Amino acid sequence: MNKNRYLTLHALRVFAAHNGNRDELGQPKQMMFGDAVRTTMSTQAQKRIVRVHHLGDNIGTRTRRFALKLFAAMQQANPAAPLYYLLLMARAIISAYATPGNAESDDKGKNVEKKKLLKEITDLVTACASEAKPKDKDQEKLRDLYDSDKGMDAVDAYLSTGETYFFSPPEMETALELARTLAAEKNPQNFIKDHLQAEKGKVKSEFKPAFLKDKNLILTEAQAGSEGTTPDIMATGRFSAKHPEATISGAISMAWTFTVHPGVIEHDYFTAVDDLPSRDGNGGAAHQGDAWFTSGLSYLCMIIDLEQLLKLAGGNRKVAVKALRLWAEGFLTFTPQGRKRAMHGNTGMEYALAVRSNFEPTSLASAFFQSLDTQGATEDGIILEAISKIEDRHAAMLETHGTRYCPVGDSRINLRAKAGERGSLDALLAYAAADLE
């Protein structure tokens, strides 16, 4: 790239009462850092809110249930095709991405009924597909199961994969086009015999059919730029243990947020009044409940590998710049949505610092290893002290590492500065994207 490889964004944001990212007990997540327990929000929660609410329509799809779309597309393309064939083909295609028919991964093996349905539909499809001429009674049993109240549950168990796969739009369209082509097969039984049957005429229950190898179903990292991938996959990447060639190294790393002071979790007891009175004329509480929340000033950090971002954009600098701006702006303005309707704790950004360099990306979290004391402090006092801590740590890094750490200056936004000295989001984004322009 011959320019600075990394962009690091640091930010301070105030969150009023909120529960944006809950643990298994429904409480705000916590972590021990330095001398105190802090409330926190995970990387996954932060990335998802930007991805779903800020990147627009051109995003990938992370799902376990894409095979259901393949099955529906095949039914629409050829309603007269045998049911067992459509189910088997949808399962064959999805096996190129992840392992289908894993009921246990959905519920840790506790749902006995779902496992029974999976076995029943698998046995029926296998029985139909393994015969030179499927028996009428097997096809009728399969149709009866499909038409029953539990039909779609059985199809879901048969086609859903044990792990999620992060599909790019080109991958989904390629798979759907293949599904439509397979649905039009004039002799399904011969096709199954030629491509899917194992020894002794039995169809494999788990397979990766050889006929899929030349279909270019998986978008590799090397193909990502030329084929066109989405800003979310470019940023977050994806991992596939089943198919390592599908793994893409994302360009963005995002730290967990944490409060710069001790984090306190609080409890809210509430009631909901019934608008229609009871027979004695007293409506009273129709519902009682409780909720957990927290609040505070949090430190955030995001790192963008500009070289990797440009690579995944296929060398197209305009595409890379657009993705960078979307993610940087989303990082600084959006917040996880947990209990947003009830609390809406996002008050916006108080401070941001952007640094471009070739130096190993560095969080400034250690500035808050010793938590700030909130006792008796004013709001401005805590925020100004936190800003000072970041500025001091940034200055120390600059003094000790010199231009390796910050070769081209930096860019700031500080809402607590004097008018005319606060900086702007537009200026910070322009600085952030300069090495890609």
PDB file of C-alpha atoms in Angstrom, residues 238 265 322:
ATOM      1  CA  ARG A 238     -15.935 -15.041   8.622  1.00  0.00           C
ATOM      2  CA  ILE A 265     -25.805  -2.812  37.994  1.00  0.00           C
ATOM      3  CA  LYS A 322     -17.100   3.894   1.608  1.00  0.00           C
TER       4      LYS A 322
END
